[in-house]
Short mmCIF file of C-alpha atoms in Angstrom, two decimals:
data_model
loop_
_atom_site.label_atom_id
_atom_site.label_comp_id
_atom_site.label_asym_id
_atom_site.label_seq_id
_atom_site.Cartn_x
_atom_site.Cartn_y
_atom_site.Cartn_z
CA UNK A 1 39.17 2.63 4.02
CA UNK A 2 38.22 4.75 6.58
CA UNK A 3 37.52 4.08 10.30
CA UNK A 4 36.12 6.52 13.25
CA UNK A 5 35.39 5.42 16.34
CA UNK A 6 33.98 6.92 19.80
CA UNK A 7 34.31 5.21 23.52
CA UNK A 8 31.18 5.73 25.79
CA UNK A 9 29.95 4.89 29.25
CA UNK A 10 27.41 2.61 30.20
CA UNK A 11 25.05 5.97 31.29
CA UNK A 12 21.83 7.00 29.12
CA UNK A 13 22.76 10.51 28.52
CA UNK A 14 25.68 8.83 26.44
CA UNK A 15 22.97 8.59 23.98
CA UNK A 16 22.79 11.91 22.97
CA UNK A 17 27.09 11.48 22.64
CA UNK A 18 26.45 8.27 19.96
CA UNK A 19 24.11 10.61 18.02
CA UNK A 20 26.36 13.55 17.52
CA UNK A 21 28.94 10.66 16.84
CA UNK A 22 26.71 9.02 14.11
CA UNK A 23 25.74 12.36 12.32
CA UNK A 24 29.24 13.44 11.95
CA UNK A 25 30.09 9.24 10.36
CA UNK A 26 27.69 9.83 8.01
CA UNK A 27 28.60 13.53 7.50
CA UNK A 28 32.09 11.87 6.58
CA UNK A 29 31.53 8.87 4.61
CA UNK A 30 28.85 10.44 3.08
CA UNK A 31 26.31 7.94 3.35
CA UNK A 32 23.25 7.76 1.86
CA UNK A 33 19.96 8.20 3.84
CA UNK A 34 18.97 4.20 3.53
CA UNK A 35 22.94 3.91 5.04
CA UNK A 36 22.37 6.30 7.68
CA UNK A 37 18.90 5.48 8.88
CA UNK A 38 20.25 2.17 8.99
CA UNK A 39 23.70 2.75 11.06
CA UNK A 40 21.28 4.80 13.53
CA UNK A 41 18.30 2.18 14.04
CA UNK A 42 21.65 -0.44 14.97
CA UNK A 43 23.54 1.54 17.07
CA UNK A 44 20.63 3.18 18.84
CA UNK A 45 18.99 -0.33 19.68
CA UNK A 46 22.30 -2.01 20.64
CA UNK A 47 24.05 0.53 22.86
CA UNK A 48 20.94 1.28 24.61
CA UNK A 49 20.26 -1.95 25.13
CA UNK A 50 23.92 -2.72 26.48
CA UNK A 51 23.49 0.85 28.86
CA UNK A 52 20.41 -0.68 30.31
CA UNK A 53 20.95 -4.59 30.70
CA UNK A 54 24.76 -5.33 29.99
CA UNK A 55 26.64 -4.38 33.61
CA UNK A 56 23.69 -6.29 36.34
CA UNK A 57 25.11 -5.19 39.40
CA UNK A 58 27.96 -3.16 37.99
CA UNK A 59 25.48 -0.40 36.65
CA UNK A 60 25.42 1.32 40.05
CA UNK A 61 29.29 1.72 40.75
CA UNK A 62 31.57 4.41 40.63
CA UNK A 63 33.76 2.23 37.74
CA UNK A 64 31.81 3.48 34.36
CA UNK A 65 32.36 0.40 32.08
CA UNK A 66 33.13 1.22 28.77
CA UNK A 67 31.16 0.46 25.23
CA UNK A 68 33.04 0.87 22.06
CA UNK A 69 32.12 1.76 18.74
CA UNK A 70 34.02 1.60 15.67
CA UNK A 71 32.70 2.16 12.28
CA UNK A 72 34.97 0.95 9.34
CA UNK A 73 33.84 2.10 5.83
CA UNK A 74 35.35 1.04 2.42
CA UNK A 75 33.76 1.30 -1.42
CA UNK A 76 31.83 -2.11 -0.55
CA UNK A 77 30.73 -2.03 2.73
CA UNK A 78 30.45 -0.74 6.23
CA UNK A 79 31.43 -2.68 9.63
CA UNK A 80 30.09 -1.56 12.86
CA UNK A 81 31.80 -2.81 15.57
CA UNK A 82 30.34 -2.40 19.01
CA UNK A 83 32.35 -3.75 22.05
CA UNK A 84 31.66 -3.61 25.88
CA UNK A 85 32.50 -4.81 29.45
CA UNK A 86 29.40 -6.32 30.06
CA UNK A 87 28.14 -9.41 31.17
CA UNK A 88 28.69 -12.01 28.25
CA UNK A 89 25.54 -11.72 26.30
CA UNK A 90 24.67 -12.80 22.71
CA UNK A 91 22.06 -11.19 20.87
CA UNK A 92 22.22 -13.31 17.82
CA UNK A 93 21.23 -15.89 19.66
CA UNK A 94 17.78 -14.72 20.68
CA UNK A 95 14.78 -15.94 19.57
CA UNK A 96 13.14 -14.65 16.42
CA UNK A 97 10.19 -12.77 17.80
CA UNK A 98 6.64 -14.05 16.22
CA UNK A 99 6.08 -10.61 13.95
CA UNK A 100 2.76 -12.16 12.98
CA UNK A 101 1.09 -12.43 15.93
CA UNK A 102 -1.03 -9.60 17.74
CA UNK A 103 0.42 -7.25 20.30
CA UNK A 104 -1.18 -9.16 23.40
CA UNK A 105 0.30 -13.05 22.04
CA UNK A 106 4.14 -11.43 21.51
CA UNK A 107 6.31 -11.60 24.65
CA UNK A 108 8.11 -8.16 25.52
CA UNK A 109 11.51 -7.57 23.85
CA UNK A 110 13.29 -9.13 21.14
CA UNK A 111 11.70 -6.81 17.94
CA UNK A 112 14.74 -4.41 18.37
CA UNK A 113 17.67 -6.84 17.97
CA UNK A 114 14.95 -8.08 15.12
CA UNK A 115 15.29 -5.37 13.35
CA UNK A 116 19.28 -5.34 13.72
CA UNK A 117 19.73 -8.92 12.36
CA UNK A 118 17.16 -7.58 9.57
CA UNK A 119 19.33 -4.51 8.53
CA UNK A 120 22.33 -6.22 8.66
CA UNK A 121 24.02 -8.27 6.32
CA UNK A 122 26.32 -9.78 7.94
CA UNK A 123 26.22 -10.30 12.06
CA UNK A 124 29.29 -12.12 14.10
CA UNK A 125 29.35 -12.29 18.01
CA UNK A 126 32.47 -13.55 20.46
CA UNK A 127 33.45 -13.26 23.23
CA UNK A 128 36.93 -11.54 23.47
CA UNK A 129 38.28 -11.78 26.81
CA UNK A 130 36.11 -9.72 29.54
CA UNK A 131 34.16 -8.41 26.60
CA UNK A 132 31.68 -8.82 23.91
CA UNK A 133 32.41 -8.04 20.51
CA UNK A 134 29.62 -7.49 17.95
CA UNK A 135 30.36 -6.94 14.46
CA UNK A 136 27.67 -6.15 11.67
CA UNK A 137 28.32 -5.59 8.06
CA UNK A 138 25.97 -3.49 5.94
CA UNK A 139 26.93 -3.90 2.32
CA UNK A 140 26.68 -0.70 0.55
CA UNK A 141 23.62 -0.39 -1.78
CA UNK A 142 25.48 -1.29 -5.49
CA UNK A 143 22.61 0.76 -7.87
CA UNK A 144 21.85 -0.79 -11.07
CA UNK A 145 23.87 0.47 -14.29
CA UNK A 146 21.08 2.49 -15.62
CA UNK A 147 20.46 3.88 -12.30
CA UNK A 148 24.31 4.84 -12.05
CA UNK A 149 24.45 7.05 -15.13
CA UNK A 150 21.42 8.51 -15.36
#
């Protein structure tokens, strides 16, 4: 098993921090490009997401709250782990967005955590304290025997 991890603050230019930090993961646990788009869509959606609505009033302070991520890889899976200070705030618990209706019926938001519960196999939220704690699991793809030795 192994685990890397990186601690940012709730500022936009962090972004560019969580990329660099993703690219050298998958450097590491040399994931595969379904893996890696994958861990990148998540993280990308969530983080921004928590750097843009998680701290309300707290956003404009001098106290930079903090947003954790922690990727844990073994033969079988990988567990992304994404904790912050923000305002409790479940994104599981959104509505599924209507995907079949046009652009002009859809409300505004909701197709990026979509897209998260969608790529993930496995999604738990709780609150742990102050914080939220978000863990996905993305089992890894298993290929099929004749695909394996071939």
């Amino acid at each position: 098993m192994t685990i890397k991890s990186v601690t940012l603050t709730n500022e936009l230019r962090e972004l560019e921090r969580l990329r660099l930090f993703l690219k050298d993961s998958a450097e590491s646990f040399q994931f595969d490009e379904r893996t890696q788009y994958r861990l990148n869509l998540i993280c990308d959606e969530l983080v921004t997401n928590i750097i843009s609505y998680g701290f309300g009033d707290r956003a404009d302070t001098d106290i930079r709250p903090r947003i954790e991520i922690v990727l844990t890889d073994s033969t079988d899976r990988m567990v992304i782990r994404i904790t912050d200070d923000g305002v409790p705030f479940n994104p599981l618990n959104r509505p599924e967005p209507n995907v079949s209706a046009g652009i002009e019926e859809r409300g505004i938001g909701g197709l990026g955590i979509h897209f998260v519960k969608t790529l993930t196999d496995e999604a738990i939220y709780e609150r742990d304290g102050e914080r939220n704690v978000l863990r996905l699991t993305i089992n890894r793809l298993q290929l099929p025997e004749e695909e394996q030795t071939g």
